[in-house]
Short mmCIF file of C-alpha atoms and ligand atoms in Angstrom, two decimals:
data_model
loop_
_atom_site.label_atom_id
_atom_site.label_comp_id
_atom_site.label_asym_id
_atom_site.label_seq_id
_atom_site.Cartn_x
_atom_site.Cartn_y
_atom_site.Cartn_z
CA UNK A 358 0.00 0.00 0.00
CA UNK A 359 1.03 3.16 -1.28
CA UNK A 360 0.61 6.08 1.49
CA UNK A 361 0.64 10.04 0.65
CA UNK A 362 3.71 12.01 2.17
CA UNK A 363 1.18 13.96 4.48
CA UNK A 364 -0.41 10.88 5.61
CA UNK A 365 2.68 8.79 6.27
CA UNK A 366 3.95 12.43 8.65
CA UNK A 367 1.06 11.91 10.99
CA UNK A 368 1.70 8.25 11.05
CA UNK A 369 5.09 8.75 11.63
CA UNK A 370 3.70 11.66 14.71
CA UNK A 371 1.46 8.62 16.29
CA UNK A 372 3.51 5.71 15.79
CA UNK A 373 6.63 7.46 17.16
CA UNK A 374 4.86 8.80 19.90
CA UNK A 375 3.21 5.58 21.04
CA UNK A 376 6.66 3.85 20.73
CA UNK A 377 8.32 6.17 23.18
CA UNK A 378 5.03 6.20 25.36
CA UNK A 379 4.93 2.62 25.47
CA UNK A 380 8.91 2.35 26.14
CA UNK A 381 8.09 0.84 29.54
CA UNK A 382 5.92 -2.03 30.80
CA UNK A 383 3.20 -0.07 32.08
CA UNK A 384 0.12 -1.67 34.75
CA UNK A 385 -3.58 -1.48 33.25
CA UNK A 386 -5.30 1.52 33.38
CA UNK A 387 -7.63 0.61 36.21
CA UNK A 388 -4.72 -0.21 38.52
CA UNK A 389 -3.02 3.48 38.06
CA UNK A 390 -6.94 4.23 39.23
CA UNK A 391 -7.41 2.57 41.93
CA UNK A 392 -4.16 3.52 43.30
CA UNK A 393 -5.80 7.72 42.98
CA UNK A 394 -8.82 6.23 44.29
CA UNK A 395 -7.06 4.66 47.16
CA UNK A 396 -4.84 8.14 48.28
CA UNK A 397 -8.48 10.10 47.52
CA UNK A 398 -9.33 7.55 50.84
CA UNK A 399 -6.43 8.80 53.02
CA UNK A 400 -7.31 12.45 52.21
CA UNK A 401 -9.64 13.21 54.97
CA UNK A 402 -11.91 14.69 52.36
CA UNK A 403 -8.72 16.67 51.18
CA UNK A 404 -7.33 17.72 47.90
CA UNK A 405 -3.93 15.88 47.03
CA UNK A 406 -1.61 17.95 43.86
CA UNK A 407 1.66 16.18 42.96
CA UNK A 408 4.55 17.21 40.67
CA UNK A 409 6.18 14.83 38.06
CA UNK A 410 9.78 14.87 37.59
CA UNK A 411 11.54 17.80 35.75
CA UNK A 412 13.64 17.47 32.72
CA UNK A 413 17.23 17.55 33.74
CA UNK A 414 18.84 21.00 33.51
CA UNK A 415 21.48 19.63 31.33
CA UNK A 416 19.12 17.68 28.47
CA UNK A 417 21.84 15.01 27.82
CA UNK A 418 21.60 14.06 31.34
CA UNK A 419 19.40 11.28 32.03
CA UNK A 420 15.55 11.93 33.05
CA UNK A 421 13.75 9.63 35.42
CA UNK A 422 10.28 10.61 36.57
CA UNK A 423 9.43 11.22 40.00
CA UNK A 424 8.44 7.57 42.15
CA UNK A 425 5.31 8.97 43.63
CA UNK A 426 3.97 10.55 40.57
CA UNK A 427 5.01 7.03 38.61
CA UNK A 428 3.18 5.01 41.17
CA UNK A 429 -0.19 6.97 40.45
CA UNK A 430 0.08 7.60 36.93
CA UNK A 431 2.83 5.23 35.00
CA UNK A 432 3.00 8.64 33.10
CA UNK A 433 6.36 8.85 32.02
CA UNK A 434 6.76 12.49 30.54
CA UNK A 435 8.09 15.57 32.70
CA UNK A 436 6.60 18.48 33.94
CA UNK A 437 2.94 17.28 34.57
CA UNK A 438 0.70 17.82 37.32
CA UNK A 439 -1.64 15.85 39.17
CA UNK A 440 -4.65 16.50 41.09
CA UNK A 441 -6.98 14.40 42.80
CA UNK A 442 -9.99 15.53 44.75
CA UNK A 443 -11.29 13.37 47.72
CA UNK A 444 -15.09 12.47 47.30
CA UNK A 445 -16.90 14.20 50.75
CA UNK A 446 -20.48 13.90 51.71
CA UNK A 447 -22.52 17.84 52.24
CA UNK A 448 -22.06 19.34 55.31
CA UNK A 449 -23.79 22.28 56.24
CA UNK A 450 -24.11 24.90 53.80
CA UNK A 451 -20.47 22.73 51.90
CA UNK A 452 -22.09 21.05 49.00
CA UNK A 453 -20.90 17.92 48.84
CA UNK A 454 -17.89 16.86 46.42
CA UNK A 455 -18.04 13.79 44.06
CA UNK A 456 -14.14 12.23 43.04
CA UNK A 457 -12.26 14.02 40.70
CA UNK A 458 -8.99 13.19 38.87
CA UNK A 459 -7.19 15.80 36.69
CA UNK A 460 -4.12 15.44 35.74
CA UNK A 461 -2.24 18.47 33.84
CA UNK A 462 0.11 18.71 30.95
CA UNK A 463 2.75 21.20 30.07
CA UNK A 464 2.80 23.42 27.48
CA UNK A 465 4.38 21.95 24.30
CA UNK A 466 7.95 23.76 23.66
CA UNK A 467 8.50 22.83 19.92
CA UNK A 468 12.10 23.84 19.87
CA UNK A 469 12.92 21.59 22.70
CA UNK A 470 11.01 19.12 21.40
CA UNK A 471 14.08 19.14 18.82
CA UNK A 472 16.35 17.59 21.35
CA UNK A 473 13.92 16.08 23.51
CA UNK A 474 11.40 14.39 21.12
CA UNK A 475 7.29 14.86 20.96
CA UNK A 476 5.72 15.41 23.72
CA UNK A 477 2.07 15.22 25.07
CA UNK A 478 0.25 17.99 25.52
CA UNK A 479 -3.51 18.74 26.91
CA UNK A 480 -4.73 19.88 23.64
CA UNK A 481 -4.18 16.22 22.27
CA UNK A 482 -7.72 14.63 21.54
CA UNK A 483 -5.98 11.59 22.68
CA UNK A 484 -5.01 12.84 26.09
CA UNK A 485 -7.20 11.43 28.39
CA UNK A 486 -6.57 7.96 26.59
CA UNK A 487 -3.04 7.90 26.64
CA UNK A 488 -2.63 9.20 30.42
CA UNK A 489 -5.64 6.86 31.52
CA UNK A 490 -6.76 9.73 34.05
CA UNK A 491 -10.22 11.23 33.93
CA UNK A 492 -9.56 14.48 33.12
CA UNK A 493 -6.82 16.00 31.39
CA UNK A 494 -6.10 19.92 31.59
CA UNK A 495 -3.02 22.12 30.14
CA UNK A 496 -1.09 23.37 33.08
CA UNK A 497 -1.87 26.57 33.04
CA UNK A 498 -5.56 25.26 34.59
CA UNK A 499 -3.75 24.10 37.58
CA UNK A 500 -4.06 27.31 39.50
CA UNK A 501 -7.89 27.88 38.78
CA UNK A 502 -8.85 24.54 39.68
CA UNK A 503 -7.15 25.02 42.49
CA UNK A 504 -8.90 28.25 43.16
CA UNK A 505 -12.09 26.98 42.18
CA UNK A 506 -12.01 24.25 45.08
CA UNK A 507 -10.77 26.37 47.89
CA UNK A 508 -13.15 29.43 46.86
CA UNK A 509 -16.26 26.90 46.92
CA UNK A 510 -14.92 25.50 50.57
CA UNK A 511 -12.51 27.93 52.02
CA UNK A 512 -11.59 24.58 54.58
CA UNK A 513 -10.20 23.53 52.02
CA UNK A 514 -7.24 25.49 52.08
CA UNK A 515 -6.01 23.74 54.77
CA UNK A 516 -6.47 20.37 53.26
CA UNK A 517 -4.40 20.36 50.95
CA UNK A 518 -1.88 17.53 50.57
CA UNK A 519 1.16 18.18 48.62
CA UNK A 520 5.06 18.56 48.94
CA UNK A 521 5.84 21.10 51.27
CA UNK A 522 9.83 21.04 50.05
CA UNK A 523 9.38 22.13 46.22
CA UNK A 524 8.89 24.86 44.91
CA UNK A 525 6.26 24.37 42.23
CA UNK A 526 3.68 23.08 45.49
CA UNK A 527 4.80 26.34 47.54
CA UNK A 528 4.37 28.63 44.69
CA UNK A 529 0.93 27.25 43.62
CA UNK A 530 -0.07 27.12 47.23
CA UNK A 531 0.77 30.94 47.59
CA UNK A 532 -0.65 32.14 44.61
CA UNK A 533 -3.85 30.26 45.61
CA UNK A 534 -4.06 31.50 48.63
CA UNK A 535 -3.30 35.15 47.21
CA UNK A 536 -6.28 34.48 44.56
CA UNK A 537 -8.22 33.80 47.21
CA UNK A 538 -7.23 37.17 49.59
CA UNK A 539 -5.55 35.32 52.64
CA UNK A 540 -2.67 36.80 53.84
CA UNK A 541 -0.10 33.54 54.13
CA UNK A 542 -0.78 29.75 52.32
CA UNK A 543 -1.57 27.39 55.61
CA UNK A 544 0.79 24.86 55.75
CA UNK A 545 0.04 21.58 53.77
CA UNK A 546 -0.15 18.15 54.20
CA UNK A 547 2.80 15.87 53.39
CA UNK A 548 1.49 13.43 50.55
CA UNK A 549 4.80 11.52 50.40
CA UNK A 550 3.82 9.61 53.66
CA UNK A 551 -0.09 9.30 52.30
CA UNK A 552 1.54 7.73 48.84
CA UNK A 553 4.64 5.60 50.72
CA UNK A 554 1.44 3.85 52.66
CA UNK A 555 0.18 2.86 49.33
CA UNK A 556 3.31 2.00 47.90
CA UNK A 557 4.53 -0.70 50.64
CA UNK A 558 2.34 -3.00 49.46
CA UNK A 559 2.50 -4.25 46.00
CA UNK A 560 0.03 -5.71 43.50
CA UNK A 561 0.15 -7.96 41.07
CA UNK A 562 1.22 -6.21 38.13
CA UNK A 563 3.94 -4.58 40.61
CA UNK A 564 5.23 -7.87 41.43
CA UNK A 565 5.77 -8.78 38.22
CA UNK A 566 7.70 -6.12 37.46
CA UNK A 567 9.83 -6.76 40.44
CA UNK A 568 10.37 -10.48 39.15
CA UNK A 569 11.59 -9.00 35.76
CA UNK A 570 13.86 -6.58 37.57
CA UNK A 571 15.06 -9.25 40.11
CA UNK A 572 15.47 -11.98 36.62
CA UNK A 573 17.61 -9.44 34.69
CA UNK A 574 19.88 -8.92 37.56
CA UNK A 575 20.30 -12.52 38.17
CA UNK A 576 21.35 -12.71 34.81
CA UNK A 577 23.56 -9.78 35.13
CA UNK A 578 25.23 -10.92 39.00
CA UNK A 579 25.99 -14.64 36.61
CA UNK A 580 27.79 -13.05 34.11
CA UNK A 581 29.92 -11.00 36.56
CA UNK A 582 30.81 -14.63 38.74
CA UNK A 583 32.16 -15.50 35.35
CA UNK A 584 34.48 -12.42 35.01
CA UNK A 585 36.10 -12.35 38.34
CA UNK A 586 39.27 -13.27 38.40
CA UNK A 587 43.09 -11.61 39.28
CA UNK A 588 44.25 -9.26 37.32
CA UNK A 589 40.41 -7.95 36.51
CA UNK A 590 38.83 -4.48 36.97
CA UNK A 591 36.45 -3.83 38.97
CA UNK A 592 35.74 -1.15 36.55
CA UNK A 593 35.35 -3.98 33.62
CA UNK A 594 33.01 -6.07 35.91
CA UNK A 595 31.06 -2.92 36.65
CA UNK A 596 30.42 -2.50 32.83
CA UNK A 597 29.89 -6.66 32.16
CA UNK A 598 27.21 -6.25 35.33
CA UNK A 599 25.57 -3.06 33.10
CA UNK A 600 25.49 -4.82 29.71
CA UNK A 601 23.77 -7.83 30.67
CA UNK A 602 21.04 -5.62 32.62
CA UNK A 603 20.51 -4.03 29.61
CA UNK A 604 20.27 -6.67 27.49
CA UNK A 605 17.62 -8.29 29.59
CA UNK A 606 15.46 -5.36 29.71
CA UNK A 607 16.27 -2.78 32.17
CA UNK A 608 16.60 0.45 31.31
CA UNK A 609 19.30 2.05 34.24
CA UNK A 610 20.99 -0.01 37.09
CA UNK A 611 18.83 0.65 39.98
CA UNK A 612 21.97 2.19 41.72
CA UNK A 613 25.33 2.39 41.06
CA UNK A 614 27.49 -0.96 40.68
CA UNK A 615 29.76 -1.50 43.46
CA UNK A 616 32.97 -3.98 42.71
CA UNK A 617 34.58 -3.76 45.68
CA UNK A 618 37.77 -5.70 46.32
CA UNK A 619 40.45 -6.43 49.43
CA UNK A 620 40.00 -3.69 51.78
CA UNK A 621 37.12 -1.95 49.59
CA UNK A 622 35.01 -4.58 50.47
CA UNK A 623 35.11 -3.35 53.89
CA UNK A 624 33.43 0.13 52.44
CA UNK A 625 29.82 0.12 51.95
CA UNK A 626 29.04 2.79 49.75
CA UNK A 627 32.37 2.52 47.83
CA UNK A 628 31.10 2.37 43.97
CA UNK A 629 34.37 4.21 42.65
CA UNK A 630 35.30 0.22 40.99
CA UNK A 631 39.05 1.78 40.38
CA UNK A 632 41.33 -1.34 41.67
CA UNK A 633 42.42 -3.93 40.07
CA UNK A 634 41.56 -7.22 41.67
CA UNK A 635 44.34 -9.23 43.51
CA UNK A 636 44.22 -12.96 44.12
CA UNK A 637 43.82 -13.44 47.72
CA UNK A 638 41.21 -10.96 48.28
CA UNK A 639 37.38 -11.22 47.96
CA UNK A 640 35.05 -8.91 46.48
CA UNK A 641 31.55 -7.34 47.19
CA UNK A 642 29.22 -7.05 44.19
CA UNK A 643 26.28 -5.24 45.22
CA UNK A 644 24.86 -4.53 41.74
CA UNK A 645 21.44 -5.04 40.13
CA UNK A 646 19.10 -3.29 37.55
CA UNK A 647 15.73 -1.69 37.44
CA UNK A 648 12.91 -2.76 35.07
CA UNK A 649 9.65 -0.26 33.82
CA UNK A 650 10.50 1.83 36.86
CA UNK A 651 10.95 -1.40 39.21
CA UNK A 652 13.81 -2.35 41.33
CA UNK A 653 15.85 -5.43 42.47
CA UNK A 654 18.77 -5.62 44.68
CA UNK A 655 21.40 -7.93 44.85
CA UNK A 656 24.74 -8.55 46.78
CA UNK A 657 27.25 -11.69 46.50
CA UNK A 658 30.83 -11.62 47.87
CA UNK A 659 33.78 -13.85 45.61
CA UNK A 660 37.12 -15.30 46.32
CA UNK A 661 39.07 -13.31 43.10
CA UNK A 662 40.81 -16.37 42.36
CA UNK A 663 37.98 -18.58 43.05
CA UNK A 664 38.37 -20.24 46.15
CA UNK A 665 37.97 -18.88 49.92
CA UNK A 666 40.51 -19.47 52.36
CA UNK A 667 39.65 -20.83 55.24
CA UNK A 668 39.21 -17.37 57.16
CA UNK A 669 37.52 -16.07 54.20
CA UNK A 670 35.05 -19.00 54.15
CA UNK A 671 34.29 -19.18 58.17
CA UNK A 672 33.27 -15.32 57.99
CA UNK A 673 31.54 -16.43 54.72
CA UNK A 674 29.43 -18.85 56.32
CA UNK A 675 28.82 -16.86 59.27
CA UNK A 676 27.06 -14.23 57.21
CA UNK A 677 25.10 -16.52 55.38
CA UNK A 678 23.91 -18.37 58.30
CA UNK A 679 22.69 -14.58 59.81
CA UNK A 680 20.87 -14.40 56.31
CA UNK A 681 19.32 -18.03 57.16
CA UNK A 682 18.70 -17.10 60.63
CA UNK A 683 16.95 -14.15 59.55
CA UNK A 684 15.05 -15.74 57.40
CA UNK A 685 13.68 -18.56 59.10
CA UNK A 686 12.68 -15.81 61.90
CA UNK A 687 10.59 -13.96 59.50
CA UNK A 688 6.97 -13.60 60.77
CA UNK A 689 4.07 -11.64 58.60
CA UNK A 690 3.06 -8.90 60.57
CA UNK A 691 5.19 -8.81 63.32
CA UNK A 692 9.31 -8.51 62.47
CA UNK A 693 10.90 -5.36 61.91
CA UNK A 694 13.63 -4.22 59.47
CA UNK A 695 16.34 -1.61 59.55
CA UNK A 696 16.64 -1.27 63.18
CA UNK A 697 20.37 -1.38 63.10
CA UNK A 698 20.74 0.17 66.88
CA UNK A 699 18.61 -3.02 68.20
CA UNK A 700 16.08 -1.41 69.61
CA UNK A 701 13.68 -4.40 68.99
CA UNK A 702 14.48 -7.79 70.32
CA UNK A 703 12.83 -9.79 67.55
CA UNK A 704 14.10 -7.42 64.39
CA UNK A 705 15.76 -9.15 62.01
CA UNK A 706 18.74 -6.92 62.51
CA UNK A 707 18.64 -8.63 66.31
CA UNK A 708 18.36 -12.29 64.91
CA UNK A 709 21.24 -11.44 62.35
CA UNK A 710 23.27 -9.48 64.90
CA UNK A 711 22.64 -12.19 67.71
CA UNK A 712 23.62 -14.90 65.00
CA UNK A 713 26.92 -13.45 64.28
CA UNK A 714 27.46 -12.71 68.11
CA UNK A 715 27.62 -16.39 68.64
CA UNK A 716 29.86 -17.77 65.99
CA UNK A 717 33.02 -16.92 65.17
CA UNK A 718 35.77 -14.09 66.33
CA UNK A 719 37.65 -11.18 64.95
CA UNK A 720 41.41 -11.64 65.46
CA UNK A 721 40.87 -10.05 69.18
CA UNK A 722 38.81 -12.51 70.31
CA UNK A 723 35.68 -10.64 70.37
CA UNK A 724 32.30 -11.25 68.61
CA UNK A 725 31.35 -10.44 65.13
CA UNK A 726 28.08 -8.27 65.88
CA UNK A 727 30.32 -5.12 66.06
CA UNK A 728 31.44 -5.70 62.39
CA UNK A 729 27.53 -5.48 61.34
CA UNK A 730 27.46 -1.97 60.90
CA UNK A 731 23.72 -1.57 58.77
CA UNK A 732 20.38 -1.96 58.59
CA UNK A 733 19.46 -5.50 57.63
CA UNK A 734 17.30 -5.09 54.63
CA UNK A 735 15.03 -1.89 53.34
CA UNK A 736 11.69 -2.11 51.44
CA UNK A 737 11.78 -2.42 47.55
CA UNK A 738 9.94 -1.01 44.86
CA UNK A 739 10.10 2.17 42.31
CA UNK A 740 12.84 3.45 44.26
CA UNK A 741 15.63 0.49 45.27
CA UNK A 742 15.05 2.12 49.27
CA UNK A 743 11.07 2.16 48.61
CA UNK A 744 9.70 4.36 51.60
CA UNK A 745 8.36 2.70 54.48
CA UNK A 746 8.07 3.71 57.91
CA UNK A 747 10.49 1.12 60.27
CA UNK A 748 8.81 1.54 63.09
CA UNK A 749 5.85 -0.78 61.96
CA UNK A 750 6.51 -4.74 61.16
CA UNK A 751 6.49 -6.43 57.54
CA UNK A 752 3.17 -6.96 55.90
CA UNK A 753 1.93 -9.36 53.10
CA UNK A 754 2.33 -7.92 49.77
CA UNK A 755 5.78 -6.12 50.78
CA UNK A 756 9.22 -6.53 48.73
CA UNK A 757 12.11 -6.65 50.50
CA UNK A 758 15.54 -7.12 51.50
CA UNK A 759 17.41 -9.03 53.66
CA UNK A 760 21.40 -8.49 53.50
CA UNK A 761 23.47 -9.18 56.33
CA UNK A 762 27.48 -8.09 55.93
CA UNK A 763 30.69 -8.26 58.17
CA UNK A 764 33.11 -5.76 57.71
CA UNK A 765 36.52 -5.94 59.49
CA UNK A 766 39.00 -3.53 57.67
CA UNK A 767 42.28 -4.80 59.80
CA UNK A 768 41.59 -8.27 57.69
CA UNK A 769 40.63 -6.37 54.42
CA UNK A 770 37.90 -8.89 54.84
CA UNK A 771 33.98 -7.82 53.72
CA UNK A 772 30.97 -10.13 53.26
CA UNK A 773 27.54 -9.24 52.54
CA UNK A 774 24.85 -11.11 51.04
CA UNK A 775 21.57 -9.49 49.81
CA UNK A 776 18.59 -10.94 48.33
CA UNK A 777 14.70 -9.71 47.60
CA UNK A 778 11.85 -11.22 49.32
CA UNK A 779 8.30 -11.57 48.40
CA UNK A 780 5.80 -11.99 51.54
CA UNK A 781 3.02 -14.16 50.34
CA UNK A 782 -0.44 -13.97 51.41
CA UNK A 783 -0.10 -17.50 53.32
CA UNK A 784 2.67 -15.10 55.08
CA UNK A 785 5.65 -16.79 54.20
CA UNK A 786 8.74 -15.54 52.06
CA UNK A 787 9.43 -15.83 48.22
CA UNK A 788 12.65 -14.97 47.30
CA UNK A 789 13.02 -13.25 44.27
CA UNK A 790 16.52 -13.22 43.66
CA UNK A 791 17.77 -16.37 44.80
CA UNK A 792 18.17 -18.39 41.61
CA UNK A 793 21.65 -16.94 41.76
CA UNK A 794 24.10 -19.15 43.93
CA UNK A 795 25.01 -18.27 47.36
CA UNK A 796 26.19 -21.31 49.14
CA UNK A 797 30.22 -20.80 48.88
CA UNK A 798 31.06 -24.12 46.71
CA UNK A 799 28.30 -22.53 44.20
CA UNK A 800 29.63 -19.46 44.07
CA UNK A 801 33.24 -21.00 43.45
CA UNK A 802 31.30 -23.63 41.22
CA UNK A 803 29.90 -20.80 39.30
CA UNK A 804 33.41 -19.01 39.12
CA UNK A 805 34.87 -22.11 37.55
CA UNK A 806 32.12 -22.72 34.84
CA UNK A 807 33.14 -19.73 32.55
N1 LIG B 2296 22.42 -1.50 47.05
C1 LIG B 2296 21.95 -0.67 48.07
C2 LIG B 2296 21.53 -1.44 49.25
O1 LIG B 2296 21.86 -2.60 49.34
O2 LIG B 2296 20.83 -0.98 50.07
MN1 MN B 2297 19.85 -3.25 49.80
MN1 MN B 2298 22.42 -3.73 47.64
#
């Protein structure tokens, strides 16, 4: 078939734009819903207005969108707006207020859609299809809706649920309130804590993203046991790690790779993968990728030549008991995470720590609980740390981690081992990541088997 040059242009617009909009795995429709639905039910009859990322300053640099406004949306585009408006019975002479979803688009900039590619904008007839929210309004709008609400309800004002540390929620909230004659904004609400609620536990479609994440890095962590060895950078492993994340799907690492060998392996944040590895010293490979916006997170420790030596292998073993420990200790509903001070007796930092406290010794003579110097594991999701408030136990539905490590820099000696659990509704744990080998003859098996 034979297609006219104007014709095959606005094919070219759609099908170009629908390939970048469709870049990522995105959930259905009705899940982005009934996650707005579900924050419209924390809002105490409440207005909630979030902020999508911004394009990076520099426009080579890379753009991610903002977690929160991901979660509600899987809009992927910067510099949109969305508001949702809790439903609320009348009261009094206050009408009452049926659910509303609007979610607002920037005005088109054609030049830097030169560099940056199309983009969305409200004027689309397509809009409210593509975004899957009810109601979609250029951005301009944002302020009179805004308006609109609080001039109907003047209570309003002080229900409004946004993020008190930008800028683009403290200007709007100022020029509201100067639309509407009052002399200062009242404070808002924090949404971030009404959206991390949401976000702790994960659906289906969520889950599966996490499984892709956790698969690709699997895949990734393999290919790096097979390029360990002396004489190897941790630089080159870094990039072996990145390649085979890529290939299997992900679009970024969901941090950055740390190769950490000898005495870096002591150093948790150390991601600087400069040495060059020496035979005789283990490394820490705390590397993994991130799916459509979802995150794994995996750590394995290696002998560089491929084989522990005996001190290497009892601290080894130690930290993968703690990990076993921890995990066998796991109850829905009622462990804690991340309490590396202790302060709960039944945390799985306390089983881990406890564990390591009663098997082995550093060179001193004194227990290995000292040499445990984080947080046992961290919630996972959009964001590798997914927010979740420590204070209250592990649920059903949550992603996690569990990753005990001992660090003792006089031995140059590091081990930690990390992997992603599942809680299922029967309340027991599905890890995600554990395909990969862990025991320490699989790990040296796996070393030997490139
Ligand atoms: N990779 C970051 C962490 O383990 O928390
Ligand atoms: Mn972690
Ligand atoms: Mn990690």
């Amino acid at each position: 078939m034979k297609l006219s040059r104007p014709i095959l242009a606005v094919l070219c617009v759609v099908l170009c734009w629908s390939a970048a909009g469709s870049a990522l795995d995105r959930s259905s429709g009705a899940d982005y819903h009934a996650r707005r639905a579900a924050l419209a039910g924390k809002l105490n009859g409440g207005v909630a207005v979030l902020f999508a990322g911004e394009e990076p300053l520099l426009d080579f640099m890379p753009y991610r969108q903002d977690s929160d406004f991901y979660y509600l949306t899987g809009w992927n585009e910067p510099g949109a707006a969305l508001l949702i408006e809790a439903p609320a019975a009348a009261q009094g002479t206050r009408p009452a207020r049926a659910y509303r979803e609007v979610m607002f688009l920037p005005t088109r900039n054609l030049r830097m859609e030169l560099f940056t590619g199309r983009k969305l904008d409200a004027a689309s007839p397509d809009a409210p299809r593509l975004t899957g929210v009810d109601e979609v309004r250029p951005m301009s709008d944002l302020a009179v809706i805004l308006n609109q609400i609080a001039a109907g309800d003047r209570t309003m004002m002080y229900r409004v649920w946004s993020e008190p540390e930008t800028e683009q929620a403290k200007s709007l909230l100022a020029w509201t309130a100067a639309t509407l004659g009052m002399e200062h904004a009242p404070p808002m609400k924090d949404v971030r804590g009404a959206v991390a609620e949401l976000r702790a536990v994960k659906d289906a479609d969520e889950l599966m993203l996490l499984r892709k994440a956790a698969d690709a890095s699997v895949q990734a962590q393999l290919a790096m046991m097979k390029a360990v060895h002396p004489g190897q950078r941790e630089r080159t492993v870094a990039g072996i790690i990145l390649e085979k994340l890529m290939e299997n799907g992900c679009e970024r690492p969901s941090y950055a790779p740390i190769v950490g060998s000898g005495e870096k392996s002591t150093e948790l944040h150390y991601a600087e993968n400069s040495q060059t590895m020496q035979a005789g010293d283990v490394v820490v490979v705390d590397a993994a990728g991130e799916y459509s916006m979802y995150a794994s997170d995996i750590t394995r420790t290696l002998p560089v030549n491929g084989h522990f030596s005996a001190r290497q292998r009892e601290i080894y073993d130690i930290v993968l008991g703690a990990q076993r420990a921890a995990m066998e200790a796991f109850v829905a509903g009622k462990s804690r995470i991340n309490d590396p001070q202790h302060k709960y007796p039944d945390s799985l930092d306390t089983i881990a720590w406890n564990y390591m406290n009663a098997h082995g010794k550093d060179l001193h003579g004194d227990p290995l609980g000292k040499y445990f110097i984080h947080g046992i594991g961290h919630s996972v999701g959009i964001d590798v740390h997914d927010p979740y408030d420590y204070s209250q136990p592990i649920q059903k539905g949550m992603v996690f981690t569990i990753e005990p490590g001992i660090y003792i820099p006089e031995e140059k000696l590091g081990v930690r081992i990390e992997d992603v659990f599942y809680v299922k509704q029967d309340g027991t744990l599905e890890c995600l990541t554990c395909a990969l080998p862990k025991e320490a003859e699989a790990v040296e098996k796996e070393m030997r088997s490139r």
